[in-house]
Tab-separated table of C-alpha atoms in Angstrom:
chain	number	residue	atom	x	y	z
A	1465	MET	CA	51.404	62.995	157.661
A	1466	GLN	CA	48.998	66.146	156.109
A	1467	ARG	CA	48.795	68.726	158.487
A	1468	TYR	CA	52.603	68.401	159.585
A	1469	ALA	CA	52.133	68.638	155.200
A	1470	LEU	CA	50.668	71.997	155.598
A	1471	LEU	CA	52.523	73.188	157.761
A	1472	LEU	CA	55.741	73.324	156.420
A	1473	LEU	CA	53.842	74.882	153.025
A	1474	CYS	CA	52.828	77.814	155.605
A	1475	PHE	CA	56.492	78.365	156.474
A	1476	TRP	CA	57.505	78.211	152.795
A	1477	ALA	CA	54.896	81.382	152.468
A	1478	ILE	CA	55.871	83.198	155.028
A	1479	SER	CA	59.628	83.320	154.965
A	1480	SER	CA	59.572	83.798	151.159
A	1481	GLN	CA	58.223	87.876	152.825
A	1482	LEU	CA	61.120	88.551	154.644
A	1483	PRO	CA	63.987	89.894	153.297
A	1484	THR	CA	67.149	88.037	151.543
A	1485	GLU	CA	69.728	89.189	153.114
A	1486	ALA	CA	72.547	90.833	150.759
A	1487	ALA	CA	75.930	91.591	150.714
A	1488	ILE	CA	78.584	93.558	148.002
A	1489	ALA	CA	80.161	90.925	146.146
A	1490	SER	CA	83.985	91.397	144.472
A	1491	ALA	CA	83.555	92.705	141.607
A	1492	ASP	CA	80.215	94.339	141.869
A	1493	ASN	CA	82.421	98.424	140.860
A	1494	LYS	CA	84.241	96.510	138.564
A	1495	ALA	CA	82.176	99.070	135.230
A	1496	GLU	CA	82.685	101.674	137.110
A	1497	PHE	CA	86.150	101.717	138.527
A	1498	THR	CA	87.501	100.585	134.635
A	1499	THR	CA	85.887	103.379	133.355
A	1500	LEU	CA	87.434	105.621	136.417
A	1501	CYS	CA	90.502	104.352	135.605
A	1502	LYS	CA	90.676	105.669	131.376
A	1503	ILE	CA	90.078	108.620	132.843
A	1504	ALA	CA	92.354	108.896	136.133
A	1505	ARG	CA	95.668	107.448	133.396
A	1506	LEU	CA	95.510	110.615	131.828
A	1507	GLY	CA	96.153	112.583	134.618
A	1508	SER	CA	99.803	113.915	135.599
A	1509	LYS	CA	100.987	113.604	131.513
A	1510	VAL	CA	101.210	116.534	128.742
A	1511	PRO	CA	98.026	114.650	126.050
A	1512	THR	CA	99.111	115.099	122.843
A	1513	LEU	CA	97.146	116.664	120.704
A	1514	GLU	CA	95.161	117.272	117.545
A	1515	HIS	CA	97.186	120.439	116.025
A	1516	ALA	CA	97.516	122.100	113.195
A	1517	PRO	CA	99.934	122.958	110.134
A	1518	THR	CA	102.588	125.502	111.345
A	1519	ALA	CA	103.575	126.761	108.416
A	1520	ILE	CA	101.655	127.430	105.090
A	1521	GLY	CA	104.040	126.684	103.153
A	1522	GLN	CA	106.117	128.312	100.127
A	1523	ASP	CA	103.232	128.000	97.853
A	1524	TYR	CA	101.383	130.944	99.267
A	1525	ASP	CA	105.244	133.116	98.845
A	1526	GLU	CA	104.787	131.647	96.213
A	1527	LEU	CA	101.940	132.160	94.005
A	1528	MET	CA	101.602	135.694	95.862
A	1529	GLN	CA	105.258	136.229	93.506
A	1530	LEU	CA	103.989	135.189	90.877
A	1531	ASN	CA	102.258	137.733	91.078
A	1532	MET	CA	103.769	140.691	91.391
A	1533	THR	CA	106.313	138.725	88.798
A	1534	LEU	CA	103.754	139.366	85.957
A	1535	SER	CA	102.506	142.575	86.614
A	1536	PRO	CA	102.951	146.232	84.897
A	1537	GLU	CA	106.782	147.397	85.780
A	1538	THR	CA	105.102	150.875	86.552
A	1539	TRP	CA	103.062	148.850	89.494
A	1540	ARG	CA	105.989	146.452	91.108
A	1541	LYS	CA	108.308	150.003	91.415
A	1542	ILE	CA	105.724	151.702	93.755
A	1543	PHE	CA	106.302	149.346	95.936
A	1544	TRP	CA	110.931	150.163	96.385
A	1545	ASP	CA	112.410	152.510	98.556
A	1546	PRO	CA	113.962	155.652	96.664
A	1547	GLN	CA	116.116	156.329	99.690
A	1548	THR	CA	116.886	152.856	100.818
A	1549	ALA	CA	118.252	150.484	97.318
A	1550	GLY	CA	117.226	147.082	96.776
A	1551	LYS	CA	114.310	147.318	100.004
A	1552	THR	CA	110.500	147.286	99.606
A	1553	LEU	CA	108.558	149.836	101.433
A	1554	GLN	CA	107.710	147.959	104.276
A	1555	SER	CA	103.408	149.984	105.061
A	1556	MET	CA	102.248	152.134	102.379
A	1557	PRO	CA	103.038	156.081	102.394
A	1558	LYS	CA	100.693	158.537	102.304
A	1559	ASP	CA	101.258	161.366	100.764
A	1560	LYS	CA	101.402	159.334	97.745
A	1561	GLY	CA	97.381	158.678	96.312
A	1562	TYR	CA	97.164	155.131	96.809
A	1563	ASP	CA	93.759	153.689	96.911
A	1564	LYS	CA	93.391	153.166	101.614
A	1565	SER	CA	91.625	149.891	100.475
A	1566	TRP	CA	95.691	149.154	99.490
A	1567	GLU	CA	96.902	149.870	103.194
A	1568	GLY	CA	95.679	146.863	104.224
A	1569	LYS	CA	97.041	144.402	101.648
A	1570	TRP	CA	100.621	146.546	101.146
A	1571	SER	CA	102.676	145.154	103.433
A	1572	LYS	CA	102.794	141.903	101.830
A	1573	TRP	CA	101.821	142.668	98.416
A	1574	ALA	CA	105.782	144.860	98.898
A	1575	GLU	CA	106.875	141.653	100.845
A	1576	ALA	CA	106.382	139.758	97.459
A	1577	GLU	CA	107.864	141.502	95.437
A	1578	GLN	CA	111.089	141.893	97.659
A	1579	ALA	CA	111.117	137.996	98.089
A	1580	LYS	CA	110.911	137.067	93.987
A	1581	LYS	CA	114.029	140.283	93.316
A	1582	ASP	CA	116.597	137.429	94.345
A	1583	ASN	CA	114.268	133.793	94.201
A	1584	GLN	CA	116.464	131.920	91.218
A	1585	ALA	CA	114.497	128.545	92.188
A	1586	LEU	CA	111.418	131.007	91.467
A	1587	LYS	CA	112.674	131.894	87.921
A	1588	THR	CA	113.325	128.477	86.711
A	1589	LYS	CA	110.703	127.567	87.310
A	1590	LEU	CA	108.895	130.124	85.549
A	1591	THR	CA	110.731	128.593	83.095
A	1592	GLN	CA	110.045	125.880	83.203
A	1593	MET	CA	106.838	125.902	82.783
A	1594	GLY	CA	106.481	127.984	78.984
A	1595	PHE	CA	105.595	131.146	81.012
A	1596	ASN	CA	109.144	133.453	79.259
A	1597	LYS	CA	107.650	131.668	76.186
A	1598	LEU	CA	104.173	133.476	75.504
A	1599	THR	CA	103.533	136.331	74.040
A	1600	PRO	CA	101.908	139.268	75.493
A	1601	TYR	CA	98.830	138.992	74.240
A	1602	GLN	CA	99.082	135.509	75.781
A	1603	LYS	CA	100.921	137.624	78.828
A	1604	SER	CA	97.642	139.412	79.627
A	1605	PHE	CA	96.004	136.336	79.880
A	1606	THR	CA	97.233	134.143	82.892
A	1607	LYS	CA	97.928	138.322	84.420
A	1608	THR	CA	94.548	138.525	85.292
A	1609	THR	CA	93.033	134.967	86.226
A	1610	ILE	CA	96.435	134.851	88.450
A	1611	ASN	CA	94.968	138.051	89.441
A	1612	LYS	CA	91.754	136.700	90.875
A	1613	LEU	CA	94.024	133.301	92.257
A	1614	ALA	CA	95.877	135.597	94.656
A	1615	LYS	CA	92.732	136.894	95.637
A	1616	ASP	CA	91.557	134.550	96.129
A	1617	VAL	CA	94.400	132.811	98.147
A	1618	GLU	CA	94.769	136.343	100.634
A	1619	THR	CA	91.770	135.360	100.943
A	1620	LEU	CA	92.268	131.617	102.199
A	1621	LYS	CA	95.364	132.868	104.010
A	1622	ALA	CA	92.869	135.333	106.043
A	1623	THR	CA	91.810	132.819	107.230
A	1624	ILE	CA	94.328	131.072	108.179
A	1625	ASP	CA	95.828	134.232	110.456
A	1626	GLU	CA	92.377	133.937	112.139
A	1627	LYS	CA	91.956	130.016	113.100
A	1628	THR	CA	95.788	129.389	113.445
A	1629	GLU	CA	95.370	131.305	117.977
A	1630	ALA	CA	92.452	129.344	119.027
A	1631	ALA	CA	94.485	126.249	116.535
A	1632	LYS	CA	96.996	126.146	119.613
A	1633	THR	CA	94.173	126.509	122.502
A	1634	PRO	CA	95.015	124.846	124.375
A	1635	THR	CA	98.465	124.435	124.771
A	1636	PRO	CA	99.365	120.460	125.731
A	1637	GLU	CA	100.596	121.897	129.089
A	1638	GLU	CA	96.899	123.920	130.230
A	1639	ALA	CA	94.926	120.710	128.894
A	1640	ALA	CA	97.160	118.703	131.333
A	1641	LYS	CA	96.610	121.199	134.067
A	1642	ALA	CA	92.431	120.900	133.242
A	1643	LEU	CA	93.044	117.745	133.313
A	1644	ASN	CA	95.177	117.116	136.318
A	1645	ASP	CA	91.888	119.979	138.108
A	1646	ALA	CA	89.568	116.938	137.375
A	1647	ILE	CA	91.303	114.037	138.540
A	1648	PHE	CA	93.096	115.161	141.712
A	1649	GLY	CA	91.551	118.387	142.141
A	1650	ASP	CA	94.598	120.292	141.636
A	1651	GLY	CA	96.050	122.206	138.729
A	1652	SER	CA	98.980	123.831	139.767
A	1653	GLY	CA	100.847	121.847	137.214
A	1654	ALA	CA	101.411	119.620	134.467
A	1655	THR	CA	102.344	116.828	136.466
A	1656	VAL	CA	100.957	116.290	139.849
A	1657	THR	CA	100.861	113.925	142.884
A	1658	PHE	CA	97.479	112.744	145.001
A	1659	ALA	CA	96.552	114.805	147.940
A	1660	PRO	CA	93.268	113.787	150.073
A	1661	ASN	CA	93.343	117.444	150.860
A	1662	LYS	CA	92.711	118.282	147.074
A	1663	ALA	CA	91.309	114.735	146.261
A	1664	PHE	CA	87.985	116.157	148.254
A	1665	SER	CA	86.645	119.029	149.847
A	1666	THR	CA	87.439	118.972	153.270
A	1667	ASN	CA	90.424	116.588	154.229
A	1668	PRO	CA	88.892	113.008	154.103
A	1669	THR	CA	89.890	112.462	158.550
A	1670	GLY	CA	86.745	112.043	159.300
A	1671	ASN	CA	84.304	108.989	159.095
A	1672	ARG	CA	84.509	107.522	155.108
A	1673	GLU	CA	80.627	108.378	154.520
A	1674	SER	CA	80.769	112.166	155.590
A	1675	ARG	CA	83.392	112.033	152.612
A	1676	CYS	CA	81.301	110.212	150.090
A	1677	THR	CA	77.995	111.744	150.581
A	1678	GLY	CA	77.209	114.899	149.551
A	1679	ASN	CA	75.224	116.536	146.512
A	1680	VAL	CA	75.847	116.910	143.373
A	1681	ALA	CA	76.694	120.964	143.046
A	1682	ASN	CA	79.644	119.913	146.326
A	1683	ASN	CA	79.677	116.595	147.187
A	1684	ASN	CA	83.030	116.083	148.928
A	1685	ALA	CA	83.835	113.745	146.265
A	1686	HIS	CA	85.158	116.587	143.688
A	1687	SER	CA	87.680	114.588	141.907
A	1688	VAL	CA	87.606	111.247	140.162
A	1689	SER	CA	90.384	110.398	142.034
A	1690	ALA	CA	87.942	110.915	145.526
A	1691	VAL	CA	85.133	108.997	143.622
A	1692	LEU	CA	88.317	106.182	142.750
A	1693	LEU	CA	88.591	105.656	146.463
A	1694	CYS	CA	85.557	105.945	148.026
A	1695	ILE	CA	83.737	102.800	145.834
A	1696	CYS	CA	86.362	100.263	146.212
A	1697	ALA	CA	89.193	101.647	148.345
A	1698	GLY	CA	89.096	98.872	151.199
A	1699	GLU	CA	88.353	99.569	154.868
A	1700	ALA	CA	90.031	98.153	158.185
A	1701	GLY	CA	87.020	95.148	159.399
A	1702	GLU	CA	84.842	94.730	156.112
A	1703	ASP	CA	86.548	94.728	153.644
A	1704	PRO	CA	84.928	94.152	150.223
A	1705	ALA	CA	87.926	92.571	149.262
A	1706	GLY	CA	88.154	93.076	145.165
A	1707	VAL	CA	85.129	95.061	145.056
A	1708	CYS	CA	86.272	96.442	142.101
A	1709	THR	CA	89.381	94.424	141.112
A	1710	GLY	CA	87.959	91.298	141.422
A	1711	GLY	CA	90.826	90.087	142.743
A	1712	THR	CA	92.181	89.949	146.120
A	1713	ALA	CA	92.140	92.765	149.191
A	1714	TYR	CA	94.070	95.990	147.888
A	1715	GLY	CA	97.003	96.624	151.487
A	1716	ASN	CA	96.649	99.821	152.421
A	1717	LYS	CA	92.906	101.240	153.860
A	1718	TRP	CA	90.630	103.779	154.536
A	1719	ASN	CA	90.449	102.903	157.860
A	1720	ASN	CA	86.752	104.737	158.804
A	1721	GLY	CA	87.525	105.394	161.806
A	1722	GLY	CA	90.353	107.451	161.728
A	1723	GLY	CA	89.548	108.651	158.470
A	1724	LEU	CA	92.008	108.196	154.613
A	1725	SER	CA	95.757	109.815	154.941
A	1726	GLY	CA	98.802	109.484	152.659
A	1727	ALA	CA	98.737	108.406	149.354
A	1728	GLY	CA	99.254	105.216	149.901
A	1729	ALA	CA	95.384	104.064	149.841
A	1730	TRP	CA	95.982	106.142	146.445
A	1731	THR	CA	98.368	104.231	144.961
A	1732	ASP	CA	96.620	100.866	145.583
A	1733	VAL	CA	94.303	101.207	144.122
A	1734	PHE	CA	95.681	103.467	140.617
A	1735	ALA	CA	98.377	100.644	140.936
A	1736	SER	CA	95.664	98.664	139.530
A	1737	CYS	CA	94.201	100.669	136.946
A	1738	PRO	CA	94.265	98.922	133.818
A	1739	HIS	CA	96.914	100.463	131.612
A	1740	THR	CA	95.214	101.864	127.841
A	1741	PRO	CA	97.064	103.510	125.399
A	1742	GLU	CA	98.742	106.329	124.379
A	1743	ALA	CA	95.579	107.899	121.768
A	1744	LYS	CA	95.546	111.419	121.255
A	1745	LEU	CA	93.926	113.052	123.453
A	1746	THR	CA	90.110	114.644	121.980
A	1747	ALA	CA	87.457	116.023	122.367
A	1748	THR	CA	84.303	112.961	121.317
A	1749	HIS	CA	87.402	110.947	123.935
A	1750	LEU	CA	86.813	112.787	126.763
A	1751	ARG	CA	82.672	113.346	126.023
A	1752	SER	CA	83.012	109.328	125.291
A	1753	LEU	CA	83.947	109.140	129.062
A	1754	ILE	CA	81.774	111.260	130.458
A	1755	SER	CA	79.176	109.737	128.715
A	1756	GLU	CA	79.916	106.254	129.519
A	1757	ILE	CA	80.422	107.556	133.849
A	1758	LEU	CA	77.631	109.037	133.694
A	1759	SER	CA	75.144	105.831	132.761
A	1760	GLN	CA	76.299	104.516	135.218
A	1761	VAL	CA	74.833	106.146	138.373
A	1762	LYS	CA	72.170	104.755	139.615
A	1763	PHE	CA	69.015	105.197	141.384
A	1764	ILE	CA	68.689	103.280	144.641
A	1765	ASP	CA	65.601	104.164	146.742
A	1766	ASP	CA	65.851	108.067	147.425
A	1767	ALA	CA	69.300	109.212	145.357
A	1768	GLY	CA	71.724	108.221	143.703
A	1769	TYR	CA	74.650	106.087	143.596
A	1770	ILE	CA	78.070	105.787	141.914
A	1771	GLY	CA	78.727	101.999	142.972
A	1772	ALA	CA	77.467	99.548	145.399
A	1773	PHE	CA	74.667	100.122	147.819
A	1774	VAL	CA	72.968	97.617	150.287
A	1775	ALA	CA	72.415	99.927	152.939
A	1776	GLY	CA	72.967	102.399	155.482
A	1777	ASP	CA	76.133	104.562	153.866
A	1778	CYS	CA	79.080	104.465	151.553
A	1779	LYS	CA	81.128	104.004	154.258
A	1780	GLY	CA	83.395	101.619	153.356
A	1781	SER	CA	81.122	98.433	155.121
A	1782	ASN	CA	80.778	94.749	151.955
A	1783	THR	CA	77.105	95.165	154.317
A	1784	GLN	CA	76.806	99.008	153.755
A	1785	GLY	CA	77.728	100.736	150.156
A	1786	VAL	CA	81.300	100.253	148.621
A	1787	CYS	CA	79.765	104.199	147.004
A	1788	VAL	CA	79.318	107.550	146.103
A	1789	LYS	CA	76.298	108.143	147.617
A	1790	TYR	CA	74.229	112.563	145.762
A	1791	SER	CA	71.910	113.136	148.290
A	1792	ASP	CA	69.916	115.448	146.118
A	1793	HIS	CA	69.099	113.160	143.295
A	1794	SER	CA	66.025	111.995	143.437
A	1795	PRO	CA	63.823	109.918	141.251
A	1796	THR	CA	61.850	112.923	141.549
A	1797	THR	CA	63.747	114.840	141.000
A	1798	PRO	CA	67.132	114.453	139.431
A	1799	LYS	CA	69.900	116.720	139.291
A	1800	ASP	CA	71.719	117.590	136.145
A	1801	LEU	CA	74.995	115.561	136.661
A	1802	LYS	CA	77.265	117.193	134.543
A	1803	THR	CA	77.154	120.826	137.159
A	1804	LEU	CA	79.796	117.594	139.272
A	1805	GLN	CA	82.817	119.992	140.103
A	1806	TRP	CA	84.811	117.001	138.244
A	1807	ILE	CA	82.925	116.382	135.536
A	1808	ARG	CA	82.113	120.328	134.391
A	1809	LYS	CA	86.138	120.349	134.365
A	1810	LEU	CA	85.977	117.799	132.172
A	1811	ASP	CA	83.078	119.260	130.020
A	1812	ASN	CA	84.715	121.946	129.638
A	1813	LEU	CA	87.955	121.332	128.343
A	1814	ALA	CA	86.427	118.028	125.724
A	1815	ASN	CA	84.389	121.761	124.375
A	1816	GLN	CA	87.792	124.436	124.465
A	1817	LEU	CA	89.519	120.180	123.036
A	1818	GLU	CA	86.078	120.864	120.525
A	1819	ALA	CA	87.182	124.451	118.615
A	1820	ARG	CA	91.076	123.796	119.109
A	1821	GLU	CA	89.973	120.582	116.905
A	1822	GLN	CA	87.555	123.076	114.039
A	1823	ALA	CA	90.149	125.658	113.771
A	1824	ALA	CA	92.693	123.049	113.134
A	1825	ALA	CA	91.131	121.435	110.416
A	1826	THR	CA	89.903	125.377	109.314
A	1827	ILE	CA	93.760	125.506	108.362
A	1828	THR	CA	94.201	121.739	107.029
A	1829	ALA	CA	91.552	122.533	104.763
A	1830	ALA	CA	92.774	126.641	104.013
A	1831	VAL	CA	96.407	124.947	103.268
A	1832	ALA	CA	95.067	122.009	100.852
A	1833	ALA	CA	93.480	125.236	99.262
A	1834	ILE	CA	96.449	126.883	98.261
A	1835	THR	CA	98.653	124.404	97.551
A	1836	LYS	CA	94.929	123.264	94.504
A	1837	LEU	CA	95.810	126.906	93.446
A	1838	ASN	CA	98.783	126.751	93.490
A	1839	GLU	CA	99.483	124.383	91.110
A	1840	GLU	CA	96.375	125.805	88.706
A	1841	ALA	CA	98.451	129.112	88.947
A	1842	PHE	CA	101.807	128.024	87.490
A	1843	ASN	CA	99.827	125.836	84.633
A	1844	THR	CA	98.319	128.417	83.475
A	1845	ALA	CA	100.751	129.526	81.105
A	1846	SER	CA	100.179	126.208	79.310
A	1847	ASP	CA	96.378	126.624	78.831
A	1848	ALA	CA	97.943	129.918	77.438
A	1849	THR	CA	99.610	128.221	74.167
A	1850	HIS	CA	96.301	127.056	73.221
A	1851	LEU	CA	94.841	130.581	72.575
A	1852	THR	CA	96.576	130.017	69.538
A	1853	GLU	CA	95.854	127.686	68.369
A	1854	GLN	CA	92.498	128.368	68.911
A	1855	THR	CA	93.277	131.394	66.888
A	1856	ALA	CA	94.344	129.257	63.954
A	1857	VAL	CA	91.628	126.831	64.314
A	1858	THR	CA	89.960	129.764	63.448
A	1859	VAL	CA	91.602	131.043	61.030
A	1860	ALA	CA	91.137	127.565	59.169
A	1861	HIS	CA	87.393	127.432	59.351
A	1862	THR	CA	86.774	131.069	58.003
A	1863	THR	CA	89.205	129.783	55.287
A	1864	SER	CA	87.472	127.296	54.194
A	1865	ASN	CA	83.757	129.009	54.812
A	1866	GLN	CA	85.635	132.269	51.691
A	1867	LYS	CA	86.646	129.366	49.423
A	1868	THR	CA	83.101	126.819	49.784
A	1869	SER	CA	82.032	131.021	48.919
A	1870	ALA	CA	83.794	131.284	45.823
A	1871	GLU	CA	82.757	127.556	45.404
A	1872	GLU	CA	79.411	129.701	44.605
A	1873	GLN	CA	79.340	132.540	42.909
A	1874	ASN	CA	81.302	130.831	40.358
A	1875	LYS	CA	78.860	127.812	39.864
A	1876	CYS	CA	75.900	130.453	39.200
A	1877	ALA	CA	78.245	132.267	37.006
A	1878	LYS	CA	78.394	129.299	34.658
A	1879	PHE	CA	74.527	130.420	34.031
A	1880	ASN	CA	73.850	134.428	32.965
A	1881	SER	CA	72.816	133.983	30.141
A	1882	ASN	CA	69.987	130.760	31.289
A	1883	ASP	CA	67.626	131.811	33.765
A	1884	THR	CA	65.998	128.375	34.061
A	1885	ASP	CA	69.650	126.861	34.212
A	1886	CYS	CA	70.472	129.472	37.013
A	1887	THR	CA	67.122	129.090	38.826
A	1888	THR	CA	67.322	124.622	38.740
A	1889	ASN	CA	70.776	124.547	39.476
A	1890	GLY	CA	69.850	127.191	43.780
A	1891	CYS	CA	70.406	130.341	42.216
A	1892	ASP	CA	68.872	133.485	41.778
A	1893	TYR	CA	68.371	135.463	38.583
A	1894	ASP	CA	68.890	138.974	38.005
A	1895	LYS	CA	66.497	139.479	34.554
A	1896	THR	CA	68.121	143.160	34.210
A	1897	LYS	CA	71.255	142.464	34.864
A	1898	LYS	CA	70.840	139.432	32.855
A	1899	GLU	CA	73.361	138.034	36.191
A	1900	CYS	CA	72.887	134.367	37.959
A	1901	LYS	CA	74.231	134.606	41.193
A	1902	PRO	CA	74.311	133.027	44.267
A	1903	LYS	CA	71.876	132.510	46.829
A	1904	PRO	CA	71.592	134.947	49.869
A	1905	GLY	CA	72.952	133.579	53.359
A	1906	THR	CA	75.463	131.710	50.974
A	1907	GLU	CA	77.812	134.922	49.463
A	1908	THR	CA	81.397	135.105	51.105
A	1909	PRO	CA	81.630	136.232	54.312
A	1910	ALA	CA	83.410	139.836	54.619
A	1911	THR	CA	86.504	139.697	56.806
A	1912	GLY	CA	88.530	141.529	58.443
A	1913	LYS	CA	91.558	140.094	62.107
A	1914	GLN	CA	89.403	138.209	64.124
A	1915	SER	CA	89.803	138.778	67.765
A	1916	GLY	CA	87.585	136.143	69.905
A	1917	GLY	CA	85.121	133.692	68.842
A	1918	THR	CA	84.886	132.110	65.325
A	1919	GLY	CA	82.101	135.010	63.250
A	1920	ALA	CA	83.156	137.363	64.997
A	1921	THR	CA	84.676	140.945	62.741
A	1922	THR	CA	86.726	143.510	64.686
A	1923	THR	CA	88.811	146.611	63.216
A	1924	ASN	CA	92.446	146.544	62.936
A	1925	CYS	CA	94.153	149.180	64.773
A	1926	ALA	CA	97.263	149.590	64.410
A	1927	THR	CA	97.099	149.129	60.468
A	1928	HIS	CA	96.751	153.288	61.234
A	1929	ASN	CA	99.746	155.664	62.278
A	1930	ASP	CA	97.424	159.139	62.265
A	1931	LYS	CA	95.768	159.828	65.628
A	1932	THR	CA	92.514	161.501	63.153
A	1933	LYS	CA	92.055	158.222	60.833
A	1934	CYS	CA	92.291	155.818	64.515
A	1935	GLU	CA	89.315	157.554	65.551
A	1936	ALA	CA	87.549	157.817	62.989
A	1937	GLU	CA	86.572	154.538	63.095
A	1938	ASN	CA	84.029	154.760	65.921
A	1939	THR	CA	80.520	155.550	64.986
A	1940	THR	CA	77.863	157.261	67.434
A	1941	SER	CA	76.201	154.565	67.274
A	1942	GLN	CA	79.157	151.823	68.376
A	1943	THR	CA	80.953	151.650	71.199
A	1944	PRO	CA	84.416	152.817	70.266
A	1945	VAL	CA	86.878	150.034	68.348
A	1946	CYS	CA	89.532	152.275	68.399
A	1947	GLY	CA	91.711	154.245	70.460
A	1948	TRP	CA	95.075	156.854	69.818
A	1949	ARG	CA	96.285	155.894	73.963
A	1950	LYS	CA	99.171	154.772	75.576
A	1951	GLY	CA	99.098	150.795	76.264
A	1952	LYS	CA	97.839	148.314	78.960
A	1953	ASP	CA	98.862	145.563	80.694
A	1954	GLY	CA	100.008	142.597	77.701
A	1955	GLU	CA	99.700	145.230	74.668
A	1956	THR	CA	102.966	146.212	73.423
A	1957	GLU	CA	105.021	149.357	73.555
A	1958	PRO	CA	103.061	150.335	76.529
A	1959	GLU	CA	104.881	153.819	76.991
A	1960	LYS	CA	104.056	154.846	73.075
A	1961	GLU	CA	100.605	156.494	72.666
A	1962	MET	CA	99.508	155.138	69.541
A	1963	CYS	CA	96.536	153.450	67.427
A	1964	ARG	CA	95.459	150.883	70.337
A	1965	ASN	CA	91.786	147.801	69.755
A	1966	GLY	CA	89.792	150.725	72.176
A	1967	SER	CA	87.835	147.121	74.209
A	1968	PHE	CA	91.479	145.627	75.552
A	1969	LEU	CA	90.980	145.914	78.741
A	1970	VAL	CA	93.243	143.533	81.739
A	1971	ASN	CA	93.781	144.810	85.253
A	1972	ASN	CA	96.826	146.147	87.059
A	1973	LYS	CA	96.548	144.840	91.272
């Protein structure tokens, strides 16, 4: 009995070292099948892509017209064609000596001047926003601010113009062709049909393993549809039923002896692919699919495989392999799988989509910025009205100071004959003149017409009707206060020579 037990133990030990017979089972390739189906479902249809605003709307045009409206009439006149009534010059005259930097902007300025002429909506908006109620000085404030905003908008418009073509490339039709090239090996149109001689680099009329085996760079299964057929299509006599779906065997077989012909086998495989919801095609989505399928390539012995492999070749047998073999992709010398032909085509498309999406995002942001600047420009009229309110506050503050100083004078004057009472009440006593005066710093400040912050005093140049007296206000040690000149933007009677404030500067452009 002991001898019998010992023999059984030896038999068990020996048999445990023998190779176990294995076979490819149902759903062994389901993970790879599911990923490849997601890509295959993108084929033979025009995808929806990320798009930029097709127009920048009225905000840009409106702000440019506003800027032109507030410009001096002499400036606006240079844009009108003297030979054709009601028409502006679309290019800058070469014989007028205008600043050369205007040339690139001239057409936009002329277009704005032309458009504002009959833009009743703009005129209504100007009235609603209070531009018609502004004083010349307030208009000069709004003009300076709006001019800067207009320059900012021109920069944004230039960015939009620069990115417009990039935001259109590739077109949805071009993207469809690129997808079809990767999926079917046929990029001739936005919609194509499966053909074995295009899906494989060599028409699959020979044995199956020769069509599903090769190096990474030039594998015969050079499209998504070819890889799907290699890992899923049934094989007459040795069919691993449901290797991709977990269900029943496909009706159309590869037939290793006679090769793959027609679209029957592909129709069966593709029909079993899960349906995916329609979604916008983006670079991120495409790259996620590429990463997903590349993660499913595995090393077995000294080669790389997509799909199930037991031994022998990728001939569709449940005892050998239902797979694609990459002969030169080994653990010791791995290849860059992005050089696979169909992967490379998908990756190139992802790069193009990324550039398109970045351009679209830049345009979208620029359009939003223009809208914000337009709103800011039209609000300058409201901002300008506060200049009058600030002046009133300043005058009230000055009047209050003057009243306080007068009280100081009267308080001290009561003690003109009493040195002791004078100093006791915080005043200074002049013994020579026998006068009690406020201490330095409390006396009445000099007054004058103020322009700017509190405490700043300037001369009212407009009171002088004589050039000599006007210029006499200036001294060699000071910045000119007054000047006998014509008016600048925002000043009254700009064509008339008169005594004006010398520091008033406004940019007309």
